[in-house]
mmCIF file of C-alpha atoms in Angstrom:
data_model
loop_
_atom_site.group_PDB
_atom_site.id
_atom_site.type_symbol
_atom_site.label_atom_id
_atom_site.label_comp_id
_atom_site.label_asym_id
_atom_site.label_seq_id
_atom_site.Cartn_x
_atom_site.Cartn_y
_atom_site.Cartn_z
ATOM 1 C CA MET A 1 0.000 0.000 0.000
ATOM 2 C CA LYS A 2 2.804 2.363 0.954
ATOM 3 C CA MET A 3 4.634 1.545 -2.264
ATOM 4 C CA LYS A 4 1.571 2.479 -4.337
ATOM 5 C CA ALA A 5 1.336 5.893 -2.620
ATOM 6 C CA VAL A 6 5.032 6.591 -3.207
ATOM 7 C CA SER A 7 4.766 5.669 -6.887
ATOM 8 C CA SER A 8 1.682 7.903 -7.248
ATOM 9 C CA VAL A 9 3.649 10.827 -5.803
ATOM 10 C CA PHE A 10 6.508 10.193 -8.218
ATOM 11 C CA ILE A 11 4.113 9.986 -11.169
ATOM 12 C CA ALA A 12 2.422 13.237 -10.120
ATOM 13 C CA LEU A 13 5.812 14.944 -9.690
ATOM 14 C CA PHE A 14 6.916 13.673 -13.098
ATOM 15 C CA LEU A 15 3.757 15.058 -14.737
ATOM 16 C CA VAL A 16 4.243 18.466 -13.077
ATOM 17 C CA ILE A 17 7.862 18.648 -14.272
ATOM 18 C CA LEU A 18 6.832 17.535 -17.760
ATOM 19 C CA THR A 19 4.074 20.167 -17.907
ATOM 20 C CA PHE A 20 6.352 23.031 -16.812
ATOM 21 C CA GLY A 21 9.137 21.852 -19.116
ATOM 22 C CA THR A 22 6.770 21.837 -22.071
ATOM 23 C CA LEU A 23 5.400 25.255 -21.132
ATOM 24 C CA PHE A 24 8.853 26.850 -20.877
ATOM 25 C CA SER A 25 9.966 25.186 -24.118
ATOM 26 C CA LEU A 26 6.961 26.619 -25.949
ATOM 27 C CA LEU A 27 7.561 30.080 -24.495
ATOM 28 C CA TYR A 28 11.208 29.923 -25.581
ATOM 29 C CA LEU A 29 10.260 28.871 -29.125
ATOM 30 C CA MET A 30 7.670 31.632 -29.382
ATOM 31 C CA GLN A 31 10.238 34.222 -28.315
ATOM 32 C CA TYR A 32 12.933 33.097 -30.756
ATOM 33 C CA PRO A 33 11.510 31.896 -34.083
ATOM 34 C CA SER A 34 13.671 29.392 -35.893
ATOM 35 C CA ILE A 35 13.252 30.983 -39.343
ATOM 36 C CA PRO A 36 14.829 34.450 -39.568
ATOM 37 C CA GLN A 37 12.665 37.038 -41.296
ATOM 38 C CA THR A 38 14.806 38.891 -43.827
ATOM 39 C CA GLN A 39 13.573 41.612 -46.107
ATOM 40 C CA PRO A 40 15.238 42.902 -49.268
ATOM 41 C CA PRO A 41 16.407 46.515 -49.165
ATOM 42 C CA LEU A 42 13.775 49.077 -50.130
ATOM 43 C CA ALA A 43 14.314 50.271 -53.721
ATOM 44 C CA LEU A 44 13.622 53.911 -52.922
ATOM 45 C CA LYS A 45 15.952 56.889 -53.311
ATOM 46 C CA VAL A 46 15.048 59.976 -51.279
ATOM 47 C CA SER A 47 16.659 63.406 -51.519
ATOM 48 C CA TYR A 48 15.707 66.706 -49.907
ATOM 49 C CA ASN A 49 16.427 70.143 -51.368
ATOM 50 C CA VAL A 50 17.018 72.522 -48.460
ATOM 51 C CA THR A 51 16.552 75.576 -50.707
ATOM 52 C CA THR A 52 13.143 74.666 -52.150
ATOM 53 C CA GLY A 53 11.831 72.416 -49.353
ATOM 54 C CA TYR A 54 10.931 69.630 -51.805
ATOM 55 C CA PHE A 55 11.569 65.915 -51.387
ATOM 56 C CA ASN A 56 12.362 63.933 -54.497
ATOM 57 C CA ILE A 57 11.325 60.304 -54.102
ATOM 58 C CA THR A 58 12.567 57.962 -56.834
ATOM 59 C CA ASN A 59 11.605 54.329 -57.370
ATOM 60 C CA VAL A 60 14.829 52.566 -58.365
ATOM 61 C CA GLY A 61 13.330 49.056 -58.084
ATOM 62 C CA GLY A 62 11.458 46.762 -60.415
ATOM 63 C CA SER A 63 7.871 47.171 -59.245
ATOM 64 C CA ILE A 64 5.456 49.954 -58.333
ATOM 65 C CA ILE A 65 5.982 51.343 -54.822
ATOM 66 C CA HIS A 66 2.969 52.686 -52.958
ATOM 67 C CA VAL A 67 3.822 55.516 -50.538
ATOM 68 C CA GLN A 68 1.402 55.527 -47.600
ATOM 69 C CA ASN A 69 2.609 57.957 -44.915
ATOM 70 C CA ILE A 70 5.452 60.329 -44.207
ATOM 71 C CA PHE A 71 6.646 60.824 -40.619
ATOM 72 C CA ILE A 72 8.870 63.747 -39.635
ATOM 73 C CA ARG A 73 10.719 64.289 -36.356
ATOM 74 C CA GLU A 74 12.604 67.558 -35.971
ATOM 75 C CA PRO A 75 15.707 67.972 -33.793
ATOM 76 C CA ASP A 76 13.702 69.930 -31.183
ATOM 77 C CA GLY A 77 11.377 66.933 -30.696
ATOM 78 C CA ASN A 78 8.360 68.133 -32.695
ATOM 79 C CA ALA A 79 6.803 65.399 -34.816
ATOM 80 C CA TYR A 80 4.484 65.512 -37.816
ATOM 81 C CA VAL A 81 2.629 62.931 -39.898
ATOM 82 C CA SER A 82 1.538 63.417 -43.486
ATOM 83 C CA THR A 83 -0.919 60.896 -44.887
ATOM 84 C CA PHE A 84 0.475 61.451 -48.360
ATOM 85 C CA GLN A 85 -0.388 58.588 -50.706
ATOM 86 C CA ALA A 86 1.055 57.970 -54.136
ATOM 87 C CA SER A 87 2.073 55.148 -56.443
ATOM 88 C CA ILE A 88 5.503 55.476 -58.005
ATOM 89 C CA PRO A 89 6.264 53.354 -61.107
ATOM 90 C CA GLN A 90 9.773 52.032 -61.727
ATOM 91 C CA GLY A 91 12.250 54.761 -62.643
ATOM 92 C CA GLN A 92 9.853 57.615 -61.841
ATOM 93 C CA THR A 93 10.529 60.510 -59.455
ATOM 94 C CA ILE A 94 7.849 62.483 -57.665
ATOM 95 C CA PRO A 95 8.474 65.813 -55.917
ATOM 96 C CA ILE A 96 6.721 66.345 -52.581
ATOM 97 C CA PHE A 97 6.391 69.570 -50.613
ATOM 98 C CA LEU A 98 5.042 69.012 -47.119
ATOM 99 C CA GLY A 99 4.232 72.683 -46.482
ATOM 100 C CA LYS A 100 7.199 73.129 -44.177
ATOM 101 C CA TYR A 101 10.922 73.646 -44.547
ATOM 102 C CA LEU A 102 12.871 71.116 -42.509
ATOM 103 C CA GLU A 103 15.853 71.828 -40.302
ATOM 104 C CA HIS A 104 19.185 70.042 -40.582
ATOM 105 C CA GLY A 105 19.027 66.891 -38.488
ATOM 106 C CA SER A 106 15.313 66.266 -39.058
ATOM 107 C CA VAL A 107 14.495 62.576 -39.433
ATOM 108 C CA VAL A 108 12.041 61.657 -42.190
ATOM 109 C CA SER A 109 10.531 58.170 -42.452
ATOM 110 C CA ILE A 110 8.602 57.277 -45.584
ATOM 111 C CA GLU A 111 6.241 54.328 -45.113
ATOM 112 C CA THR A 112 5.577 52.282 -48.246
ATOM 113 C CA SER A 113 3.905 49.008 -49.128
ATOM 114 C CA GLU A 114 7.339 47.307 -49.035
ATOM 115 C CA GLY A 115 8.710 48.836 -45.832
ATOM 116 C CA VAL A 116 10.008 52.067 -44.338
ATOM 117 C CA LYS A 117 12.807 54.259 -45.695
ATOM 118 C CA THR A 118 14.372 56.661 -43.174
ATOM 119 C CA VAL A 119 16.593 59.614 -44.091
ATOM 120 C CA VAL A 120 18.183 62.431 -42.107
ATOM 121 C CA VAL A 121 18.090 65.948 -43.560
ATOM 122 C CA SER A 122 21.643 67.255 -43.864
#
């Protein structure tokens, strides 16, 4: 009788350890996926003319790029969002004026259908 109780305790302990081991293994696998997610570089060339205040965005890739939003953060901490939307065919350049001249050091992020391109105004 005593032997049966001891074996039941060991079985219960084994099941608890197995459950926690499985739980921690699943949490570890969820945190670190086994397949790395790589993305090709964004085929977008961005230049800013400090004199005119215009951005020139050029599609240097092979497919149409859809611009969705433009985010601006100035050196003093002010931030702006422009919900500018455009489709840029391969080899085409579009000029954009956001209604504001940017200071040196402003960070501009252009969100597209393929990813985000970030440039610093210099």
